[in-house]
Amino acid sequence: MDSNPSKSKRGRSLTGRVRGVILSPQGWQKFQTAKQQAESDETWGKRFTQEDLSDRTGLSLNTLARIFKRDLGVDRQSLEYLFRAFGLELTKTDLTSPAVSEETLSRWTNPQQDWDTAVDASVFYGREAELTQLWQWAVSERCRLVGVLGIGGIGKSTIAVKAALQMQMDFEIVVWRSLANAPPLDELLSSLLKFLMPLYGEDPIIPTTLDQQISKTIQYLRSRRCLLILDNAETILQREPVGQWISGYEGYGQLLRAIGETSHQSCLLVTSREKPREIALMEGAQTLVRSLTLSGLTPADGRAIFRQKGAFTGSEAEWQTLIHHYGGNPLALKLVAAAIQDLFNGSITEVLPYLSQGLAVFEDIRDLLARQFDRLCEAEQKTLSWFAIHREPVSIADIRENVVDPAAQQSVPNSINSLLRRSLIEKTDGLFFLQPVVMQYVTERFVQLLCIEFETLQLNVWQTHPLLRVQAKDYIREIQTRLIMQPVMERLLSRFGSVAAIEAQARHLLTQQGKKPGYTAGNLINLLVQFQVDLRGSDFSDLVVQQADLRQVDLAGVNFQNATFAKSIFSETLGLAMSIDFSPDGQTIAVGDSSGSIYLWNVTTAQLLATFEDHIGWVWSVAFSPDGRTLATGSSDSSIRLWDVESGRCLQVLTEHTGCVWTVSFSPDGQQLASGCEDKTVRLWNLQGQCLRVLKGHTQSVYAVHFAPDQQTLTSSSNDTTIRIWDVSNGNCLSVLQGHTSGVRCVRYSPDGQQLATGCRDGSIRLWSGYLSNNQQSKPSFKVLQGHTNWVWDIAFSPDGRLLASASRDGTLRVWSVQDGQSIHVLDDHTHDVFALAINADSQLLVSAGQDNTVRLWHLQSGQSLKTLRGHTSGIHSLSLSPDGQMLASSGRNGTIQVWHLQLDGNLSSLHPYQTLPSQIRWTSSLSHVSFSPVSASLPSGVGETLAVNRPDGSIALWNIQTGHLDQWSAHSASISTVLFSPNGQTLATSNSDRTVRLWDVRTHNCLQVLQGHENSVRAIAFDKSGQWLASGSFDSTIRFWEVQTGECFRVLRGHAGAVFTVTFDPSGQRLVSGGIDQTIRLWDVQTGTYLRTLSGHTGAVWTLAISPDGRILASGGDDQTIRLWDLQTGHCLHILGEHTSWVRSVIFSFNGQILFSGSDDRAIKLWDVKTGRCISTLTINRLYEGMKIQGATGLTVAQRTTLKALGAIDH
């Protein structure tokens, strides 16, 4: 029972085999009769307490509890002691074996447990009565909520672990969660539910609202017996008034009330220094809520702590005086024992005179910690601060690496040894950490010192320690922000009164830094960034900038000349991340994006190592060779390229495919490369660029290929819904697997080659076996994994074969158990499609690539987000014209929404900045869409021009341009593709990856209709001029017509050979025009649905369409970087406008039809004369680092410098 839970694994029992005996019914009755007689004779009928029985029998309270429970076996000798104490003789008929049910036995041998960061309770002193009391409440009385209370260091966490270990066999599920890092309630419940839901056989999709999350938790507590432990609740409780939650954490009170008041069969154990108000209100003899306040250890138990520290001398009275002085507090006694050993050579006698001069009694561990801290040398104090920054167990090497002063680096090992002797830090597996009470004290002292130094302009700690370790794991950096940066900001704001005053002080301090080494400049810049201070044009030249997070920060015109950068991070040029792979050693990831670039990053440091840039289309596939020296890439430009990883040189260009190359894969020996293409073929190549074989059989695009581990077979999957297995030696098709109902986007062999995993456009995953049986009568079998709600883009087995990961268009990654097909994790940090994933060689890390311009690194087993690489692009995604024609709104691919004032002067037109969406509701790396209300409507936000904007979290914002007022509401559960006002401005339509179109009342935000019928994401929507009909275009290749009033679909148009990206009605409402990925524009008769004509000419996908107000001219824009103007009557192309240098995303006509506005991924908004096709004006959107000066700056790699220049920096 003294096992270390911190070393246990999830789902593994911490106990041994079931053994021992219990009293038989005859033995139990014999004992009860004798006990009652003794109570009558000795205590006038008063019942013996557990303590009385323990004294009488010599048995521990825990053993007595097991005897009385009668379902957990004990040894025979214990029962003999019990009987002998009452003058009884134990016979064979008094004994029996525990009657363990099959269900209980299964639970005992494999309980479902998650100990998270529970402390080691293997060294434990006393507390028998308290343990028995907790067992009595939680197990015997089945209390719902129990508080374990006491001052810091008294042993609340340790006894909670010990009690949970002793009670674990009485519960089906045990879950421990620490509140030491102040997790918001939704984060805690999300973590809890992600563990519980798979145990209940449910898909781990977390409810969106707090009420729903609490309700779901209660549901699980009701259906199975769970023991939950929340440790260190005082972290989120106010000190005054006692027991109330700090601002933002009031939801914890709601959770405690729900658990305490609702009927269920589980128990929540909460440890805290203060009693939460909810426990105080609910506890009582008539309720199932209790609290236990821990007092100090007895002198005997206290002396046991000293024995662990060495030899001590002193009389019995001196020992009692010493332990009483410190209130029997275990942590205090540990600290004092170390000090007595160091200063008094273990003599209790010598230390007592000093104690008599201090406090008469021990009051609070903080008093002792303060005195201990003040006795430390400066080096030891600074070392403790590093533990508060790291927030998790850390090695000596990690601390030394971050210390900037060489002399201080040398002192780190000595400081840690000294802190260990003083018991201020703990050690486990070669790593060092602080106990929660010490961590909290050191953190608060660190924050206080930072604020004092900032106020007094004496920056010492600011120079030696970073407030944020920007290259730390994502969840650690979030904790640092929550518990260090934000408290500093709050205190400074309270002291200075305004952000402007803090900014002035920070800028003054920055001017004094010069070339001083250390963290000061990085800390001050991070502080200004957190306060959302506009840094454009700042002079940061000559500064040493360490640990600065400069991602998504507008640094236009900032002067970093001759600055020294170290461990700082910037945004990347990464576009839509389409493909990804780990190098065989797991140290590098390769990412291909939508701009044709390939990036190599170091996994540990997240440092950009190299960029390869010869492709001219989307890079849909990247693959390392087994030796890690070669990288293969496949692109929509129809080529495959082989790269030397070390030099970045392109070794071969393979050009025999005639369409988009969707996939490339190396053979296990690295001697062959397989590729799959839009041209319906699979090709095998050698590394000299020679095509060895063309495999034909698929009837549509080949999306994925993968070699079997024995490399004798190759598997391919296709949009034709089949999977084909090929003999590599001769190219023969050995087998065709059928069963999927739509295109099969991905395929992977398991590491042992016994299973195939396939992912489909319908959202399903299949695990196939028996697919190469020699028995002609047998058919391959498969298991279906359901959970994704949209395309499965990619899948990968973990190298150990236990797990399968999948990436989907629904914006999530899932981790599945291969054995039972259960979804273990749903990772939902991406805000758009997750195109690709990879798992490293030791099955520990998962990396994903998404449409939200991010690459994310995850811990595969826990699902924790470790690192995020964010790309930044400034391209224009959509345009909208105000109803008076005087303003143009643009949405950038970086999430920025801007409104431009339009000036028309004869034949000249120009755009001038008017307003930008407020920074507090802007977002990053998001494909936002904008739509002006067609009327100057009177809305709750006030009379004026109203702009609708979609947000990546599925919500809608209505922005009043004149007043700046915002109305926001949640609309979809996933990101929104398009927003569009109806002609009368009273209804707003939204489309989404959940396959629906929703209609909203603009005034009330009520959902009027949910239009369902599409089988894939809906990207395009358009109202007819009356507003009675709506057309929608989908990735399912169809267009649907809907009655707005009823929500009824009355017509489906088919004809496009792929996703439909854009639809628009002509002004008469008689014709609909559509365009999509098949590079064609189609005209349809609205009344009959008849296909009228195809306009061909674009050489890439058609993204946008607009019809002139008179209905005569159609404008189209697409992947081929051109705009085409068409005569709608004849279908002739009037002009090809070719000045854009990237995809054209949006085109709209002015209200008089004379000017066309276009927006492109090249960051340009262009104004065109429709009659002549001449470009009238060009506005280029600033890049993130436009004009940022980095001449003479050091600490930047060649790749980083290249990236900064691509984002606008100047280096000449």
PDB file of N, CA and C in Angstrom, residues 1088-1144:
ATOM      1  N   THR A1088     -35.091  26.057 -63.535  1.00  0.00           N
ATOM      2  CA  THR A1088     -35.176  24.641 -63.904  1.00  0.00           C
ATOM      3  C   THR A1088     -34.001  23.814 -63.394  1.00  0.00           C
ATOM      4  N   GLY A1089     -32.900  24.493 -63.021  1.00  0.00           N
ATOM      5  CA  GLY A1089     -31.691  23.783 -62.629  1.00  0.00           C
ATOM      6  C   GLY A1089     -30.902  23.276 -63.818  1.00  0.00           C
ATOM      7  N   THR A1090     -31.283  23.709 -65.005  1.00  0.00           N
ATOM      8  CA  THR A1090     -30.621  23.251 -66.223  1.00  0.00           C
ATOM      9  C   THR A1090     -29.217  23.834 -66.330  1.00  0.00           C
ATOM     10  N   TYR A1091     -28.286  22.976 -66.695  1.00  0.00           N
ATOM     11  CA  TYR A1091     -26.919  23.434 -66.958  1.00  0.00           C
ATOM     12  C   TYR A1091     -26.912  24.166 -68.292  1.00  0.00           C
ATOM     13  N   LEU A1092     -26.346  25.393 -68.331  1.00  0.00           N
ATOM     14  CA  LEU A1092     -26.380  26.209 -69.531  1.00  0.00           C
ATOM     15  C   LEU A1092     -25.052  26.226 -70.295  1.00  0.00           C
ATOM     16  N   ARG A1093     -23.940  26.408 -69.567  1.00  0.00           N
ATOM     17  CA  ARG A1093     -22.671  26.612 -70.275  1.00  0.00           C
ATOM     18  C   ARG A1093     -21.512  26.444 -69.308  1.00  0.00           C
ATOM     19  N   THR A1094     -20.354  26.080 -69.854  1.00  0.00           N
ATOM     20  CA  THR A1094     -19.108  26.043 -69.098  1.00  0.00           C
ATOM     21  C   THR A1094     -18.145  27.061 -69.684  1.00  0.00           C
ATOM     22  N   LEU A1095     -17.567  27.868 -68.819  1.00  0.00           N
ATOM     23  CA  LEU A1095     -16.534  28.818 -69.236  1.00  0.00           C
ATOM     24  C   LEU A1095     -15.190  28.250 -68.790  1.00  0.00           C
ATOM     25  N   SER A1096     -14.321  27.979 -69.735  1.00  0.00           N
ATOM     26  CA  SER A1096     -13.026  27.380 -69.452  1.00  0.00           C
ATOM     27  C   SER A1096     -11.914  28.345 -69.810  1.00  0.00           C
ATOM     28  N   GLY A1097     -10.826  28.236 -69.111  1.00  0.00           N
ATOM     29  CA  GLY A1097      -9.691  29.113 -69.377  1.00  0.00           C
ATOM     30  C   GLY A1097      -8.743  29.189 -68.202  1.00  0.00           C
ATOM     31  N   HIS A1098      -9.298  29.178 -67.016  1.00  0.00           N
ATOM     32  CA  HIS A1098      -8.431  29.162 -65.833  1.00  0.00           C
ATOM     33  C   HIS A1098      -7.629  27.859 -65.805  1.00  0.00           C
ATOM     34  N   THR A1099      -6.409  27.938 -65.321  1.00  0.00           N
ATOM     35  CA  THR A1099      -5.547  26.757 -65.224  1.00  0.00           C
ATOM     36  C   THR A1099      -5.351  26.324 -63.771  1.00  0.00           C
ATOM     37  N   GLY A1100      -6.172  26.853 -62.899  1.00  0.00           N
ATOM     38  CA  GLY A1100      -6.170  26.458 -61.494  1.00  0.00           C
ATOM     39  C   GLY A1100      -7.576  26.583 -60.959  1.00  0.00           C
ATOM     40  N   ALA A1101      -7.755  26.233 -59.707  1.00  0.00           N
ATOM     41  CA  ALA A1101      -9.070  26.312 -59.082  1.00  0.00           C
ATOM     42  C   ALA A1101      -9.623  27.727 -59.172  1.00  0.00           C
ATOM     43  N   VAL A1102     -10.935  27.821 -59.327  1.00  0.00           N
ATOM     44  CA  VAL A1102     -11.622  29.114 -59.376  1.00  0.00           C
ATOM     45  C   VAL A1102     -12.160  29.401 -57.974  1.00  0.00           C
ATOM     46  N   TRP A1103     -11.630  30.455 -57.334  1.00  0.00           N
ATOM     47  CA  TRP A1103     -11.968  30.757 -55.951  1.00  0.00           C
ATOM     48  C   TRP A1103     -13.084  31.781 -55.800  1.00  0.00           C
ATOM     49  N   THR A1104     -13.250  32.657 -56.777  1.00  0.00           N
ATOM     50  CA  THR A1104     -14.151  33.798 -56.562  1.00  0.00           C
ATOM     51  C   THR A1104     -14.818  34.218 -57.861  1.00  0.00           C
ATOM     52  N   LEU A1105     -16.077  34.649 -57.735  1.00  0.00           N
ATOM     53  CA  LEU A1105     -16.860  35.123 -58.866  1.00  0.00           C
ATOM     54  C   LEU A1105     -17.628  36.370 -58.465  1.00  0.00           C
ATOM     55  N   ALA A1106     -17.828  37.264 -59.422  1.00  0.00           N
ATOM     56  CA  ALA A1106     -18.687  38.442 -59.203  1.00  0.00           C
ATOM     57  C   ALA A1106     -19.299  38.840 -60.540  1.00  0.00           C
ATOM     58  N   ILE A1107     -20.551  39.305 -60.499  1.00  0.00           N
ATOM     59  CA  ILE A1107     -21.259  39.741 -61.719  1.00  0.00           C
ATOM     60  C   ILE A1107     -21.526  41.230 -61.607  1.00  0.00           C
ATOM     61  N   SER A1108     -21.297  41.950 -62.686  1.00  0.00           N
ATOM     62  CA  SER A1108     -21.509  43.397 -62.696  1.00  0.00           C
ATOM     63  C   SER A1108     -22.971  43.716 -62.434  1.00  0.00           C
ATOM     64  N   PRO A1109     -23.261  44.921 -61.903  1.00  0.00           N
ATOM     65  CA  PRO A1109     -24.647  45.278 -61.567  1.00  0.00           C
ATOM     66  C   PRO A1109     -25.618  45.189 -62.742  1.00  0.00           C
ATOM     67  N   ASP A1110     -25.113  45.387 -63.983  1.00  0.00           N
ATOM     68  CA  ASP A1110     -26.014  45.284 -65.134  1.00  0.00           C
ATOM     69  C   ASP A1110     -26.138  43.848 -65.638  1.00  0.00           C
ATOM     70  N   GLY A1111     -25.452  42.925 -65.032  1.00  0.00           N
ATOM     71  CA  GLY A1111     -25.573  41.514 -65.374  1.00  0.00           C
ATOM     72  C   GLY A1111     -24.854  41.108 -66.640  1.00  0.00           C
ATOM     73  N   ARG A1112     -24.024  41.979 -67.208  1.00  0.00           N
ATOM     74  CA  ARG A1112     -23.410  41.669 -68.497  1.00  0.00           C
ATOM     75  C   ARG A1112     -22.020  41.035 -68.369  1.00  0.00           C
ATOM     76  N   ILE A1113     -21.293  41.371 -67.295  1.00  0.00           N
ATOM     77  CA  ILE A1113     -19.903  40.937 -67.206  1.00  0.00           C
ATOM     78  C   ILE A1113     -19.702  40.085 -65.944  1.00  0.00           C
ATOM     79  N   LEU A1114     -18.979  39.012 -66.126  1.00  0.00           N
ATOM     80  CA  LEU A1114     -18.605  38.134 -65.027  1.00  0.00           C
ATOM     81  C   LEU A1114     -17.103  38.266 -64.778  1.00  0.00           C
ATOM     82  N   ALA A1115     -16.728  38.435 -63.510  1.00  0.00           N
ATOM     83  CA  ALA A1115     -15.302  38.431 -63.131  1.00  0.00           C
ATOM     84  C   ALA A1115     -15.018  37.160 -62.349  1.00  0.00           C
ATOM     85  N   SER A1116     -13.880  36.546 -62.633  1.00  0.00           N
ATOM     86  CA  SER A1116     -13.479  35.324 -61.942  1.00  0.00           C
ATOM     87  C   SER A1116     -12.006  35.405 -61.563  1.00  0.00           C
ATOM     88  N   GLY A1117     -11.654  34.804 -60.449  1.00  0.00           N
ATOM     89  CA  GLY A1117     -10.261  34.787 -60.013  1.00  0.00           C
ATOM     90  C   GLY A1117      -9.913  33.438 -59.444  1.00  0.00           C
ATOM     91  N   GLY A1118      -8.629  33.050 -59.552  1.00  0.00           N
ATOM     92  CA  GLY A1118      -8.285  31.717 -59.097  1.00  0.00           C
ATOM     93  C   GLY A1118      -6.828  31.480 -58.829  1.00  0.00           C
ATOM     94  N   ASP A1119      -6.499  30.187 -58.724  1.00  0.00           N
ATOM     95  CA  ASP A1119      -5.152  29.725 -58.401  1.00  0.00           C
ATOM     96  C   ASP A1119      -4.105  30.178 -59.409  1.00  0.00           C
ATOM     97  N   ASP A1120      -4.519  30.379 -60.635  1.00  0.00           N
ATOM     98  CA  ASP A1120      -3.548  30.697 -61.685  1.00  0.00           C
ATOM     99  C   ASP A1120      -3.098  32.153 -61.662  1.00  0.00           C
ATOM    100  N   GLN A1121      -3.478  32.892 -60.599  1.00  0.00           N
ATOM    101  CA  GLN A1121      -3.028  34.265 -60.344  1.00  0.00           C
ATOM    102  C   GLN A1121      -3.640  35.281 -61.309  1.00  0.00           C
ATOM    103  N   THR A1122      -4.665  34.861 -62.039  1.00  0.00           N
ATOM    104  CA  THR A1122      -5.299  35.771 -63.000  1.00  0.00           C
ATOM    105  C   THR A1122      -6.742  36.070 -62.620  1.00  0.00           C
ATOM    106  N   ILE A1123      -7.203  37.204 -63.153  1.00  0.00           N
ATOM    107  CA  ILE A1123      -8.624  37.558 -63.130  1.00  0.00           C
ATOM    108  C   ILE A1123      -9.084  37.541 -64.580  1.00  0.00           C
ATOM    109  N   ARG A1124     -10.231  36.963 -64.806  1.00  0.00           N
ATOM    110  CA  ARG A1124     -10.782  36.939 -66.162  1.00  0.00           C
ATOM    111  C   ARG A1124     -12.133  37.644 -66.156  1.00  0.00           C
ATOM    112  N   LEU A1125     -12.316  38.483 -67.161  1.00  0.00           N
ATOM    113  CA  LEU A1125     -13.596  39.164 -67.363  1.00  0.00           C
ATOM    114  C   LEU A1125     -14.282  38.516 -68.556  1.00  0.00           C
ATOM    115  N   TRP A1126     -15.533  38.089 -68.364  1.00  0.00           N
ATOM    116  CA  TRP A1126     -16.279  37.330 -69.373  1.00  0.00           C
ATOM    117  C   TRP A1126     -17.550  38.079 -69.776  1.00  0.00           C
ATOM    118  N   ASP A1127     -17.881  37.961 -71.027  1.00  0.00           N
ATOM    119  CA  ASP A1127     -19.186  38.397 -71.503  1.00  0.00           C
ATOM    120  C   ASP A1127     -20.166  37.280 -71.182  1.00  0.00           C
ATOM    121  N   LEU A1128     -21.093  37.545 -70.259  1.00  0.00           N
ATOM    122  CA  LEU A1128     -22.002  36.482 -69.825  1.00  0.00           C
ATOM    123  C   LEU A1128     -22.945  36.029 -70.939  1.00  0.00           C
ATOM    124  N   GLN A1129     -23.238  36.912 -71.866  1.00  0.00           N
ATOM    125  CA  GLN A1129     -24.164  36.558 -72.929  1.00  0.00           C
ATOM    126  C   GLN A1129     -23.537  35.582 -73.911  1.00  0.00           C
ATOM    127  N   THR A1130     -22.269  35.879 -74.280  1.00  0.00           N
ATOM    128  CA  THR A1130     -21.612  35.056 -75.303  1.00  0.00           C
ATOM    129  C   THR A1130     -20.669  34.016 -74.717  1.00  0.00           C
ATOM    130  N   GLY A1131     -20.198  34.243 -73.475  1.00  0.00           N
ATOM    131  CA  GLY A1131     -19.213  33.341 -72.888  1.00  0.00           C
ATOM    132  C   GLY A1131     -17.790  33.649 -73.300  1.00  0.00           C
ATOM    133  N   HIS A1132     -17.600  34.755 -74.050  1.00  0.00           N
ATOM    134  CA  HIS A1132     -16.251  35.116 -74.492  1.00  0.00           C
ATOM    135  C   HIS A1132     -15.466  35.756 -73.343  1.00  0.00           C
ATOM    136  N   CYS A1133     -14.172  35.502 -73.313  1.00  0.00           N
ATOM    137  CA  CYS A1133     -13.285  36.142 -72.331  1.00  0.00           C
ATOM    138  C   CYS A1133     -12.888  37.505 -72.874  1.00  0.00           C
ATOM    139  N   LEU A1134     -13.223  38.568 -72.154  1.00  0.00           N
ATOM    140  CA  LEU A1134     -12.952  39.926 -72.606  1.00  0.00           C
ATOM    141  C   LEU A1134     -11.551  40.389 -72.239  1.00  0.00           C
ATOM    142  N   HIS A1135     -11.129  40.086 -71.030  1.00  0.00           N
ATOM    143  CA  HIS A1135      -9.807  40.507 -70.556  1.00  0.00           C
ATOM    144  C   HIS A1135      -9.243  39.440 -69.629  1.00  0.00           C
ATOM    145  N   ILE A1136      -7.923  39.318 -69.655  1.00  0.00           N
ATOM    146  CA  ILE A1136      -7.204  38.530 -68.651  1.00  0.00           C
ATOM    147  C   ILE A1136      -6.314  39.501 -67.890  1.00  0.00           C
ATOM    148  N   LEU A1137      -6.608  39.695 -66.628  1.00  0.00           N
ATOM    149  CA  LEU A1137      -5.884  40.647 -65.794  1.00  0.00           C
ATOM    150  C   LEU A1137      -4.840  39.859 -64.992  1.00  0.00           C
ATOM    151  N   GLY A1138      -3.578  40.077 -65.307  1.00  0.00           N
ATOM    152  CA  GLY A1138      -2.540  39.187 -64.805  1.00  0.00           C
ATOM    153  C   GLY A1138      -1.481  39.801 -63.920  1.00  0.00           C
ATOM    154  N   GLU A1139      -1.788  40.880 -63.220  1.00  0.00           N
ATOM    155  CA  GLU A1139      -0.741  41.533 -62.429  1.00  0.00           C
ATOM    156  C   GLU A1139      -0.572  40.961 -61.021  1.00  0.00           C
ATOM    157  N   HIS A1140      -1.505  40.177 -60.534  1.00  0.00           N
ATOM    158  CA  HIS A1140      -1.318  39.539 -59.230  1.00  0.00           C
ATOM    159  C   HIS A1140      -0.236  38.459 -59.346  1.00  0.00           C
ATOM    160  N   THR A1141       0.456  38.226 -58.241  1.00  0.00           N
ATOM    161  CA  THR A1141       1.546  37.254 -58.240  1.00  0.00           C
ATOM    162  C   THR A1141       1.238  36.041 -57.359  1.00  0.00           C
ATOM    163  N   SER A1142      -0.007  35.918 -56.933  1.00  0.00           N
ATOM    164  CA  SER A1142      -0.429  34.735 -56.187  1.00  0.00           C
ATOM    165  C   SER A1142      -1.927  34.559 -56.399  1.00  0.00           C
ATOM    166  N   TRP A1143      -2.492  33.585 -55.721  1.00  0.00           N
ATOM    167  CA  TRP A1143      -3.905  33.274 -55.902  1.00  0.00           C
ATOM    168  C   TRP A1143      -4.783  34.511 -55.731  1.00  0.00           C
ATOM    169  N   VAL A1144      -5.791  34.585 -56.560  1.00  0.00           N
ATOM    170  CA  VAL A1144      -6.794  35.651 -56.432  1.00  0.00           C
ATOM    171  C   VAL A1144      -7.960  35.076 -55.640  1.00  0.00           C
TER     172      VAL A1144
END
